[in-house]
Coordinates of N, CA and C in Angstrom, one line a residue:
Chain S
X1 N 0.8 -1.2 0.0 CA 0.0 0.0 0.0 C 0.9 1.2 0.0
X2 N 0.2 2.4 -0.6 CA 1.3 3.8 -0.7 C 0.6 4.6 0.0
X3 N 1.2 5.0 0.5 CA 1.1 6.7 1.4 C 2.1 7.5 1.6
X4 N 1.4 9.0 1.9 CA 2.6 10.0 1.9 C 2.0 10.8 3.2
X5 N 3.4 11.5 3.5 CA 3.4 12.1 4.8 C 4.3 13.3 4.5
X6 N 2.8 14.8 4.2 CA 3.7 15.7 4.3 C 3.9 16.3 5.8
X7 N 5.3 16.8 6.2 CA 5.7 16.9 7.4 C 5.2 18.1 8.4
X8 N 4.9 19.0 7.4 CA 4.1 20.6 8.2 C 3.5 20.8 7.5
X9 N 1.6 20.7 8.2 CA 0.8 21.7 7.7 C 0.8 22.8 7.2
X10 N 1.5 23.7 8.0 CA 1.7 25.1 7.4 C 3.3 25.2 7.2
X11 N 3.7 26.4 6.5 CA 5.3 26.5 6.4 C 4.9 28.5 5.8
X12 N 6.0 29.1 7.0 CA 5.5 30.7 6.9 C 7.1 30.7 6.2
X13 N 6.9 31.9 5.0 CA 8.3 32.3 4.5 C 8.0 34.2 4.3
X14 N 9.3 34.7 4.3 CA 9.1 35.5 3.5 C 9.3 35.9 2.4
X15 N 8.8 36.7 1.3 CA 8.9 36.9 0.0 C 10.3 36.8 -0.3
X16 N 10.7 36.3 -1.5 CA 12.4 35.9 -1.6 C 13.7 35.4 -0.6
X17 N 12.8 34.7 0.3 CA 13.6 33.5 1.0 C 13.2 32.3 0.3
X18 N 14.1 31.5 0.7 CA 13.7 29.9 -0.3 C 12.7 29.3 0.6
X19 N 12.2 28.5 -0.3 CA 10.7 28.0 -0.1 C 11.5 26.2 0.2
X20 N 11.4 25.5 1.7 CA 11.2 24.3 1.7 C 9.6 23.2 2.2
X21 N 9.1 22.7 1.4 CA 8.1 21.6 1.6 C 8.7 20.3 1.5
X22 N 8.4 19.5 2.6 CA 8.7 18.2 3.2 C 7.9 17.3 3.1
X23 N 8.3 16.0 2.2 CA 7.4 14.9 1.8 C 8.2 13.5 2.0
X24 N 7.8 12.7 2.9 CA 7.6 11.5 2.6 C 6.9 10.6 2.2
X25 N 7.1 9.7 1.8 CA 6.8 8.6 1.0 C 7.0 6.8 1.6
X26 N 5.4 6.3 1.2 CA 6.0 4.6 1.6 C 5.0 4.1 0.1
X27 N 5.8 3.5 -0.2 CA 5.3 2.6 -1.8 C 5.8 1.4 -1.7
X28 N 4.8 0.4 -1.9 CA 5.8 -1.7 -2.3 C 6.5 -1.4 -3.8
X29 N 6.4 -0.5 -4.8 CA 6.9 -0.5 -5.6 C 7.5 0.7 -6.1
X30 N 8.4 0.9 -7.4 CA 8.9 2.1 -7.9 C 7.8 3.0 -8.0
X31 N 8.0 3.7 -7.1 CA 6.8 5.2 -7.2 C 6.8 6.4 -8.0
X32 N 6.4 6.3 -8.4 CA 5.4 8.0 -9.6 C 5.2 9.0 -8.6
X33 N 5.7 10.3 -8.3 CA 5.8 11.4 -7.9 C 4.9 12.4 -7.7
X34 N 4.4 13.7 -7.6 CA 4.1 14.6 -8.1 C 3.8 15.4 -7.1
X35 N 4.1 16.7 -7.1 CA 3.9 17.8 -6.6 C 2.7 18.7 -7.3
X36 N 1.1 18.6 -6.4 CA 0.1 19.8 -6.7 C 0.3 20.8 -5.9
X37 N -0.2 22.2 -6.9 CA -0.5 23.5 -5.7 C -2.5 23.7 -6.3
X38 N -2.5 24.0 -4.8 CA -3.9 24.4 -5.0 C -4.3 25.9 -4.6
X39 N -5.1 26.4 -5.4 CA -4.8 27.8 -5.0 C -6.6 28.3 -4.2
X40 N -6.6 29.5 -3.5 CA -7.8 29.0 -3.0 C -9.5 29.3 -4.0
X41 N -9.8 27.7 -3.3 CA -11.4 27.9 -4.9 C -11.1 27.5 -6.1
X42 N -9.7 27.3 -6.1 CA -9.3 26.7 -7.6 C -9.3 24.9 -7.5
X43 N -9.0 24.4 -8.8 CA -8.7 22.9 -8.9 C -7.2 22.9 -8.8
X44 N -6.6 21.5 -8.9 CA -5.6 21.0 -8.6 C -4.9 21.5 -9.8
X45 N -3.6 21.7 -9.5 CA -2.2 22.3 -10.8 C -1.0 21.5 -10.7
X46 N -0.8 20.9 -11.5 CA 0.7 19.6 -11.8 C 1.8 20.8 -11.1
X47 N 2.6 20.8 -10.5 CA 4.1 21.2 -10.0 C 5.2 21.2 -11.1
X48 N 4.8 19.6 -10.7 CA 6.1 18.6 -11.5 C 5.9 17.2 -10.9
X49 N 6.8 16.3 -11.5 CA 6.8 14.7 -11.4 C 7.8 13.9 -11.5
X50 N 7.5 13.1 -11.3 CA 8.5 12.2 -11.1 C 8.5 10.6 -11.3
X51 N 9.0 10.0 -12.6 CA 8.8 9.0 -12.9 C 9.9 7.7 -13.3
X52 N 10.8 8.0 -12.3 CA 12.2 7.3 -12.5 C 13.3 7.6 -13.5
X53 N 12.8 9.1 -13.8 CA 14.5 9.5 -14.6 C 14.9 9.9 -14.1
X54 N 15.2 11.6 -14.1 CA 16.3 12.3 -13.1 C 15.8 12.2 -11.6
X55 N 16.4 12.2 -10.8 CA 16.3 12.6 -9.5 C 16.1 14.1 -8.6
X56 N 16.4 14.2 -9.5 CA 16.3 16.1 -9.5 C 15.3 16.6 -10.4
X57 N 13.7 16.9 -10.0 CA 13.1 17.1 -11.2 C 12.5 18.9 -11.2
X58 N 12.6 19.1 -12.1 CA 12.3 20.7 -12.5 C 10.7 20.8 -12.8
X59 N 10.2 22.0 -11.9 CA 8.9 22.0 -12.5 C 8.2 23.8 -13.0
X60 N 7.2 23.8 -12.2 CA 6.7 25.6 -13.4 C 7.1 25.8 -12.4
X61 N 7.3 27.2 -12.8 CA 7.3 28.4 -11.3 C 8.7 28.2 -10.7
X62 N 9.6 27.9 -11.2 CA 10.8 27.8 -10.6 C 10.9 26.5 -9.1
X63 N 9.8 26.0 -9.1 CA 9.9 25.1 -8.1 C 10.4 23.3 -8.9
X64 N 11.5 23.3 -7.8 CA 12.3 22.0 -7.7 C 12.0 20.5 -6.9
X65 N 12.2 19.5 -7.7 CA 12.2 18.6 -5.6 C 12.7 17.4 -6.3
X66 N 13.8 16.9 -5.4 CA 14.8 15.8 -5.5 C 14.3 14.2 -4.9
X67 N 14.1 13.2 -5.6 CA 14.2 12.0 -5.4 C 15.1 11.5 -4.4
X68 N 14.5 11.0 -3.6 CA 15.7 10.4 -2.5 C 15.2 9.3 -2.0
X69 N 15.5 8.1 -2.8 CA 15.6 6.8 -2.8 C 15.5 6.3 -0.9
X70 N 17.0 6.4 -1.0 CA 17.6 6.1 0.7 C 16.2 6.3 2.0
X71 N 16.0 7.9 1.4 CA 15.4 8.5 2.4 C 13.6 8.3 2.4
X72 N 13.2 7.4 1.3 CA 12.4 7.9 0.9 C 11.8 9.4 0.9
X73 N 12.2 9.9 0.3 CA 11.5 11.4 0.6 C 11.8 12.1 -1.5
X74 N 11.2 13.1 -0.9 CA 10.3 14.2 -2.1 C 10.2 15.4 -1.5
X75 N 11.0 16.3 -1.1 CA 11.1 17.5 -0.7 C 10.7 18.5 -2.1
X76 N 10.1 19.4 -1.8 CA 9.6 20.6 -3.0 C 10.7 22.1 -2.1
X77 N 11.2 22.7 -3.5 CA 12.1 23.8 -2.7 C 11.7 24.4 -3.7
X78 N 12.3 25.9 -3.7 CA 12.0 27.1 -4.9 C 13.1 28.1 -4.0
X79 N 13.9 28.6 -5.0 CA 15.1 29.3 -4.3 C 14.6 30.8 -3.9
X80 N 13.5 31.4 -4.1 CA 12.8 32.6 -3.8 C 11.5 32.5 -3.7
X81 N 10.5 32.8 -2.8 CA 9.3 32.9 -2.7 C 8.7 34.4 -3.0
X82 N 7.6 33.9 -4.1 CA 6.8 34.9 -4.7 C 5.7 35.2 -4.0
X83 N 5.0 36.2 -3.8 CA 3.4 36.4 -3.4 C 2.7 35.4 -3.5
X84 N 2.9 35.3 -4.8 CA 2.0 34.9 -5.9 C 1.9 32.7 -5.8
X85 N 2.7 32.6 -4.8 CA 3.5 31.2 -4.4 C 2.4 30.4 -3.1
X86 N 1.9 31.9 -2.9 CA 0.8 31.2 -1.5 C -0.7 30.9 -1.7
X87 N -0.6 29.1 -1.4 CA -1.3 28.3 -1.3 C -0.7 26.8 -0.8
X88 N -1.7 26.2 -1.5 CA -1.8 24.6 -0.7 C -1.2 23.9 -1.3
X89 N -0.1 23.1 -0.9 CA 1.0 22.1 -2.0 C 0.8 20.8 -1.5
X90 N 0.2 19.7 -2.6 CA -0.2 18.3 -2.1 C 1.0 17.5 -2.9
X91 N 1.5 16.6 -2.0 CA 2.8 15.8 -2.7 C 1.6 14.3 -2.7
X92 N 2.3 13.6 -3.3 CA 1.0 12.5 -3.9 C 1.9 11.3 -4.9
X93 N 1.5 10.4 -4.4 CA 2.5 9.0 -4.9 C 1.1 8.6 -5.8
X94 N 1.8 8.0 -6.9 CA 1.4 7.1 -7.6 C 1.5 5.6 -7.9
X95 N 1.2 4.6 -7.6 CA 1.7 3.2 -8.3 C 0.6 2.5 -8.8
X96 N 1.0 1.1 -9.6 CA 0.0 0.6 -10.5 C -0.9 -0.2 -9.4
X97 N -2.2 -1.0 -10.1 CA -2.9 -1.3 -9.3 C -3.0 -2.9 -9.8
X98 N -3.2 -4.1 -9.3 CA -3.7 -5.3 -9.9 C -4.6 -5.1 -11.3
X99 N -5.3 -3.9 -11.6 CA -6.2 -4.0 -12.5 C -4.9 -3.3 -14.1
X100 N -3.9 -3.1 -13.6 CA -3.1 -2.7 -14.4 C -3.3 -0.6 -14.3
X101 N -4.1 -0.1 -13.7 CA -4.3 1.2 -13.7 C -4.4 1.8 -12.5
X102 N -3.2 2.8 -12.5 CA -2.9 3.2 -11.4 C -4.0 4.6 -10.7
X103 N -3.6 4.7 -9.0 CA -4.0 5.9 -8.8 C -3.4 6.9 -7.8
X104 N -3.8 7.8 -7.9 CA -3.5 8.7 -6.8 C -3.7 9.0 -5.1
X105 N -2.2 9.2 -3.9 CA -2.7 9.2 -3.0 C -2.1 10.1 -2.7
X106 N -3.0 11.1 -1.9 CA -2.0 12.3 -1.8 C -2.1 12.5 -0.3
X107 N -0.8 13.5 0.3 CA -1.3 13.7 1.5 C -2.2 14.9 2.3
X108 N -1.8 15.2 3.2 CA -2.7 16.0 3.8 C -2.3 17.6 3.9
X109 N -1.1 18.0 3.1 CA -1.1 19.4 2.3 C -0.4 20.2 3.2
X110 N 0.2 21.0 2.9 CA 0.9 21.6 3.3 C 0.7 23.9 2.6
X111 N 0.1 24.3 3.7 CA 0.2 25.4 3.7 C 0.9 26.3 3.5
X112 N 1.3 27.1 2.6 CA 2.7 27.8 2.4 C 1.8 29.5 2.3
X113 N 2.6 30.2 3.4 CA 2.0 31.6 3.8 C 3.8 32.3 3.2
X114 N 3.5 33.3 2.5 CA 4.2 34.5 2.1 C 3.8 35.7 2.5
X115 N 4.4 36.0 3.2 CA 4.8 37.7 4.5 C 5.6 38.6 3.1
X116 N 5.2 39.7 3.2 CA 5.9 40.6 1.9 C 7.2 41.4 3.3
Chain L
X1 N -8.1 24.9 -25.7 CA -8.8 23.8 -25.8 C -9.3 24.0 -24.7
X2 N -10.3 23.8 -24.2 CA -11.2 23.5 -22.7 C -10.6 22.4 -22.0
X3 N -10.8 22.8 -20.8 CA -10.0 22.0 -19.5 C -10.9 21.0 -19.1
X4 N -11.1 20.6 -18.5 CA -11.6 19.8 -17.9 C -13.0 20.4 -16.7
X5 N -14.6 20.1 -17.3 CA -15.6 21.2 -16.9 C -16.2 19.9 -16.2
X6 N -16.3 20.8 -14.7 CA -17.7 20.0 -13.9 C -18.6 21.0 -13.6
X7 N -19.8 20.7 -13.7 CA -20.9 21.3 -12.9 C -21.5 20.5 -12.1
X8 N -22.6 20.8 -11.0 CA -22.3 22.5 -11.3 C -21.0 22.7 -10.0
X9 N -21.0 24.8 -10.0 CA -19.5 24.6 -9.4 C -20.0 24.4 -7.8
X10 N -21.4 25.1 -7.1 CA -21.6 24.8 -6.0 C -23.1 24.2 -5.8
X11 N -23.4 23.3 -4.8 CA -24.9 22.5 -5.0 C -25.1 22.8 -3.1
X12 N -26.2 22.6 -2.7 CA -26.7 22.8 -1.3 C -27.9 21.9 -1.4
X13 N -27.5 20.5 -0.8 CA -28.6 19.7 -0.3 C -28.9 19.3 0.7
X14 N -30.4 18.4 1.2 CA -30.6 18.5 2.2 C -30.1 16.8 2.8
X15 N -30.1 16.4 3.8 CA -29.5 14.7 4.4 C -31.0 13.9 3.5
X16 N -30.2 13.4 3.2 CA -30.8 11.8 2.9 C -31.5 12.1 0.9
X17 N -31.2 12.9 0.7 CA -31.3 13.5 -0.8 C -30.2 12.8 -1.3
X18 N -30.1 12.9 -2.7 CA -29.7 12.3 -4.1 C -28.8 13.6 -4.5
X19 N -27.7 13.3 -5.0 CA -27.4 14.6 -5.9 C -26.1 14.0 -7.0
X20 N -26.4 14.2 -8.1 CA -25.5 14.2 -9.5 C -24.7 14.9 -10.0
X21 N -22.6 14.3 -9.9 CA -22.5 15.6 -10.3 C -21.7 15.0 -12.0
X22 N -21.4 16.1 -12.4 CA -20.9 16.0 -13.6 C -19.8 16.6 -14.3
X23 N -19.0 15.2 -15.4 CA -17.7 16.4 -15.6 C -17.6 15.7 -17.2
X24 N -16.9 16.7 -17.7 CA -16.5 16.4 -18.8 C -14.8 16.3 -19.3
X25 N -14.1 15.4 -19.5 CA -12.9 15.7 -19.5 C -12.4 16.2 -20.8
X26 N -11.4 16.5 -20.8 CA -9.9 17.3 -21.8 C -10.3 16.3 -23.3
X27 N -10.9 17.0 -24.1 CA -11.0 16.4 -25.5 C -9.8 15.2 -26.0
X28 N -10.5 14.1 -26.0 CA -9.5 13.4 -26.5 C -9.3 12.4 -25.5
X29 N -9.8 12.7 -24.2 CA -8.7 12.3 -23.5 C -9.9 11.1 -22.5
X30 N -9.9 9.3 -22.2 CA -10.5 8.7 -22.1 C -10.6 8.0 -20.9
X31 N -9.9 8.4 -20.3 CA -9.9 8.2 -18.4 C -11.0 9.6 -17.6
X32 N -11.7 8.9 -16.5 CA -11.7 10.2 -15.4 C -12.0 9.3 -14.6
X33 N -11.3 10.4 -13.4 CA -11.3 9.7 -12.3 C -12.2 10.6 -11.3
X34 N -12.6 10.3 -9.8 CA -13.5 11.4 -9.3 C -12.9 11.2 -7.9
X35 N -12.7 12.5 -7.6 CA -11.9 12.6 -5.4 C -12.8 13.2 -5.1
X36 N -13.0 13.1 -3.9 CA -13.2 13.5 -2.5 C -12.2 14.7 -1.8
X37 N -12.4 15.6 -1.9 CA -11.5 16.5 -0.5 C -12.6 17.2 0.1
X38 N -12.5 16.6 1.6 CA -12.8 16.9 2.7 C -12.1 18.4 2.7
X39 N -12.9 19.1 3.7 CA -12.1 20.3 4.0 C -11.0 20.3 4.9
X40 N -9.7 21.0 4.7 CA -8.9 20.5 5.8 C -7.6 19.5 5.2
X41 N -8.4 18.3 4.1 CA -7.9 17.2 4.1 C -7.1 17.4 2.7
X42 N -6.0 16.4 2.2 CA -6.1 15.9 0.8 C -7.3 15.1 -0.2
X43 N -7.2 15.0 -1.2 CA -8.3 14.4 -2.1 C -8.0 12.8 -2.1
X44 N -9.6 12.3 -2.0 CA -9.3 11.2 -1.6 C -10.0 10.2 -3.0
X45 N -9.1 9.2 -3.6 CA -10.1 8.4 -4.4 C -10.9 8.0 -4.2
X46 N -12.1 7.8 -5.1 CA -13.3 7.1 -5.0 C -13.6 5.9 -6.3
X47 N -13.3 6.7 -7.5 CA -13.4 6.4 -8.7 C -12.2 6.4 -9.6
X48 N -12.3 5.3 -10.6 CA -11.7 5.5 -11.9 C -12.3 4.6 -13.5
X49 N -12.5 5.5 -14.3 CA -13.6 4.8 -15.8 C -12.5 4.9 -16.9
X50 N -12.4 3.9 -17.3 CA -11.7 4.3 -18.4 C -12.3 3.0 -19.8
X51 N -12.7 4.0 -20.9 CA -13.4 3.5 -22.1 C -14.7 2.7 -21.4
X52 N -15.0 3.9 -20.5 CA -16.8 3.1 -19.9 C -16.9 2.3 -19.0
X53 N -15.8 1.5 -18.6 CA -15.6 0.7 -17.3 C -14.8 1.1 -16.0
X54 N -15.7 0.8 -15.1 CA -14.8 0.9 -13.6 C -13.6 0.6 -14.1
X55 N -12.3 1.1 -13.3 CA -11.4 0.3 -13.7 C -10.3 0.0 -11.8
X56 N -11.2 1.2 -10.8 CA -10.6 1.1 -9.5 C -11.7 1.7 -8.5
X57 N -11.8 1.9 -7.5 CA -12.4 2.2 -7.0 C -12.5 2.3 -5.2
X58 N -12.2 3.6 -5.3 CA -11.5 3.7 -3.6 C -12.5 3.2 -2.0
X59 N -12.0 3.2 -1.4 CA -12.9 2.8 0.0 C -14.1 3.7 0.5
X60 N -15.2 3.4 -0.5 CA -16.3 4.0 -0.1 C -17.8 3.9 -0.5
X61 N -18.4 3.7 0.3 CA -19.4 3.0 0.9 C -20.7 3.1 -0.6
X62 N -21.5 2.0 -0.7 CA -22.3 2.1 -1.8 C -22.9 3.2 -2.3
X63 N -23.0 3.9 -1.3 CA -24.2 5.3 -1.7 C -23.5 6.1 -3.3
X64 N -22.0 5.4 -3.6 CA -21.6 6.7 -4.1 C -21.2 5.4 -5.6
X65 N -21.8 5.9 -6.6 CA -21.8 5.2 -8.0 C -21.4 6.1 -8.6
X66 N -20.8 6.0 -9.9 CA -20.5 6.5 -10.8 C -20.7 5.9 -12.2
X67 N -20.3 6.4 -13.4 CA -20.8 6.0 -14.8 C -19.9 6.8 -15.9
X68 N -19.5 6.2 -17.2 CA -18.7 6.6 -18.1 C -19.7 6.8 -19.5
X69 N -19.8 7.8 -20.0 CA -20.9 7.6 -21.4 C -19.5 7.6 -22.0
X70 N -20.5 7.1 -24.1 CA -19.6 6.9 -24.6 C -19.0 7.8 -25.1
X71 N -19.3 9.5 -24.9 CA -18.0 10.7 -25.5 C -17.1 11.2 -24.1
X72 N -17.2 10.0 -23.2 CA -16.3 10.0 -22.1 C -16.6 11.0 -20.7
X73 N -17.7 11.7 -20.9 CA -18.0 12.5 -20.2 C -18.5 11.2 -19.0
X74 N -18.7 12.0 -17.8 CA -19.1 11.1 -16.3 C -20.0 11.7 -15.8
X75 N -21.0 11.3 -14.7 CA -21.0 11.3 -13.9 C -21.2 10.8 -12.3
X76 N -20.9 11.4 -11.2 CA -21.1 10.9 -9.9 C -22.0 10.9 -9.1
X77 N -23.1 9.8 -8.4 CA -23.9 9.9 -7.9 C -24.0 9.7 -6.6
X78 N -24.4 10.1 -5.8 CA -24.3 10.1 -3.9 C -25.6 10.0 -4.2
X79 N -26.0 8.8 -2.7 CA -27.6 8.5 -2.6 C -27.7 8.7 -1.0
X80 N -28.8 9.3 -0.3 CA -28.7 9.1 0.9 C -27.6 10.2 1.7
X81 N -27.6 11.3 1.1 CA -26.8 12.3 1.2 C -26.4 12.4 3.2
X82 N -25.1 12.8 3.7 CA -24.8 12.4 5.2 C -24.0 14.0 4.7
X83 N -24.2 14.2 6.8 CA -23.6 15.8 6.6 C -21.7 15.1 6.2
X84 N -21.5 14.1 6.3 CA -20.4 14.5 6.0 C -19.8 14.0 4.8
X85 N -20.7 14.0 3.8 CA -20.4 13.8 2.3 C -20.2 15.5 1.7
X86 N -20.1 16.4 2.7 CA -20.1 17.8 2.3 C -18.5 17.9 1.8
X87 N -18.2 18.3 0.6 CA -16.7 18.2 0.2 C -16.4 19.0 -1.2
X88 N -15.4 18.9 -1.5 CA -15.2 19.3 -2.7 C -14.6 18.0 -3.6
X89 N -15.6 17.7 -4.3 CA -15.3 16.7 -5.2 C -14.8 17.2 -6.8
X90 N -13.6 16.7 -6.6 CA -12.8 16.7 -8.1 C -12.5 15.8 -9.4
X91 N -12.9 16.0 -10.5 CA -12.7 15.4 -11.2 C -11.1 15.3 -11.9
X92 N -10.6 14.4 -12.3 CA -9.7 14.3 -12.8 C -9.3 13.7 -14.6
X93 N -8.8 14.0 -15.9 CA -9.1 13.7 -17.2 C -7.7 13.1 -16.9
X94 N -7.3 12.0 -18.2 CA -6.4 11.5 -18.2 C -6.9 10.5 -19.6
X95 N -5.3 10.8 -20.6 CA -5.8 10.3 -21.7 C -5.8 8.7 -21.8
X96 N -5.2 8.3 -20.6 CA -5.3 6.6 -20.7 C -5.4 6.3 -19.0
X97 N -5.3 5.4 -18.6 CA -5.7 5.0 -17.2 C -4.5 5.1 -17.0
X98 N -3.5 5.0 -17.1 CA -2.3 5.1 -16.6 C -1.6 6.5 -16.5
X99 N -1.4 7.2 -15.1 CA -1.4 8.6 -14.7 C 0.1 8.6 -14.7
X100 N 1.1 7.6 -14.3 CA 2.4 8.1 -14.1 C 3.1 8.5 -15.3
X101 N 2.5 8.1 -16.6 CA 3.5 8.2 -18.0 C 2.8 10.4 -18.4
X102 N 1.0 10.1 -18.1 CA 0.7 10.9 -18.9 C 0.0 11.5 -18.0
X103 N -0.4 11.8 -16.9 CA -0.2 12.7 -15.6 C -2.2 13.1 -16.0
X104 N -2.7 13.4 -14.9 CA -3.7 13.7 -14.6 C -3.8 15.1 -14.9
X105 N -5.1 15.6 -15.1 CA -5.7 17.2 -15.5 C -7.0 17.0 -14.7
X106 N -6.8 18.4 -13.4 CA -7.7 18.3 -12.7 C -9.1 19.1 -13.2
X107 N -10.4 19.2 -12.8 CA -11.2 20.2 -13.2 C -11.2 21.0 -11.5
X108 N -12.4 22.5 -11.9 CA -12.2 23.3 -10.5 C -12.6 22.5 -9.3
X109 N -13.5 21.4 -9.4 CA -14.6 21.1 -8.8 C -15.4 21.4 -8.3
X110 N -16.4 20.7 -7.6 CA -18.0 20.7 -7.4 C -18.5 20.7 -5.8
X111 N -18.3 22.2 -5.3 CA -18.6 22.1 -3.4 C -19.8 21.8 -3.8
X112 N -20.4 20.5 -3.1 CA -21.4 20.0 -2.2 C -21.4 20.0 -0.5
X113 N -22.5 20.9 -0.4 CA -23.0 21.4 1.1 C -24.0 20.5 1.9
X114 N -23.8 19.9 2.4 CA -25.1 18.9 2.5 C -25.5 19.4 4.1
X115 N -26.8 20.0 4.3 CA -27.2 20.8 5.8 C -28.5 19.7 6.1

């Protein structure tokens, strides 16, 4: 079974300090990635992903987040935080299912507040 | 191209009522799947149709059916509506059941208030 554990509900930054979000991960198999932001009243928005090539993967908005096998983990970073950056970031494993079609488990989201 | 449309965007029912919702996915594209987010919470599966058939289906209790027509559009049905089926349910398009190659497209979703 997969689940993820993001580590802080909230995370306060200020505008152009780097942005860290903390994700863990438990998967029986090679896991599928992904970082959503949710903005408020809106639907879900791709980050970025991750599907066993680089380890290091690049997504919009200047936001980053590194594969780490060892550690299981999926940290989301952005080397400056924008205004425009505050909302709800859901990290979310994927793997296949017995029916051959996988799905989504995300966790329980992580708050990102920007102070100007 | 149009994104991925559910209606409607907000509904207010009463307990033990019926309510239908509906989405249309990303042209072309022959997966949807349907979440749950609780307020507070992450989105939780319920559903997955792809070319008209269930293909998954998350931990949750009969009241809640769903259906695939054949221009791929869906919808989700709650029966016996409980205050705490009150959520924001999201649809998700995807051009094949398999999300890790070709990644899911969410719509805004559909707050259901159930008083």
């Amino acid at each position: 079974a997969q689940s993820v554990t993001q580590l802080d509900s909230h995370v306060s930054v200020s505008e152009g300090t780097p942005v860290l979000l903390r994700c863990n991960y438990s998967s029986s198999y090679s896991p599928s990635l992904f970082w959503y932001v949710q903005h408020p009243n809106k639907g879900l928005q791709l980050l970025l992903k991750y599907t066993s090539a680089a380890t290091l993967v690049k997504g919009i908005n200047g936001f980053e987040a590194e594969f780490k096998k060892s550690e299981t983990s999926f940290h989301l970073t952005k080397p400056s935080a924008h205004m425009s950056d505050a909302a709800e970031y859901f990290c979310v494993v994927s793997e296949g299912s017995n029916s051959g079609y996988s799905t989504l488990t995300f966790g329980k989201g992580t708050m990102l507040l920007v102070s100007p | 191209d149009a994104g991925v449309t559910q209606s409607p965007t907000h509904l207010i029912k009463t307990r033990g009522q019926q309510v239908t919702l509906r989405c249309s996915p990303i042209s072309g594209h022959k997966s949807v799947s349907w979440y749950q987010q609780v307020l507070g919470q992450g989105p939780q599966f319920i559903f997955q149709y792809y070319e008209k058939e269930e293909r998954g289906r998350g931990n949750f209790p009969d009241r809640f059916s769903a259906r695939q027509f054949p221009n791929y559009s869906s919808e989700l049905n709650v029966n016996a509506l409980l205050l705490g089926d009150s959520a924001l349910y999201l649809c998700a398009s995807s051009l094949f059941g398999q999300s890790v190659n070709y990644g899911y497209t969410f719509g805004s979703g559909t707050r259901l208030t159930v008083v």
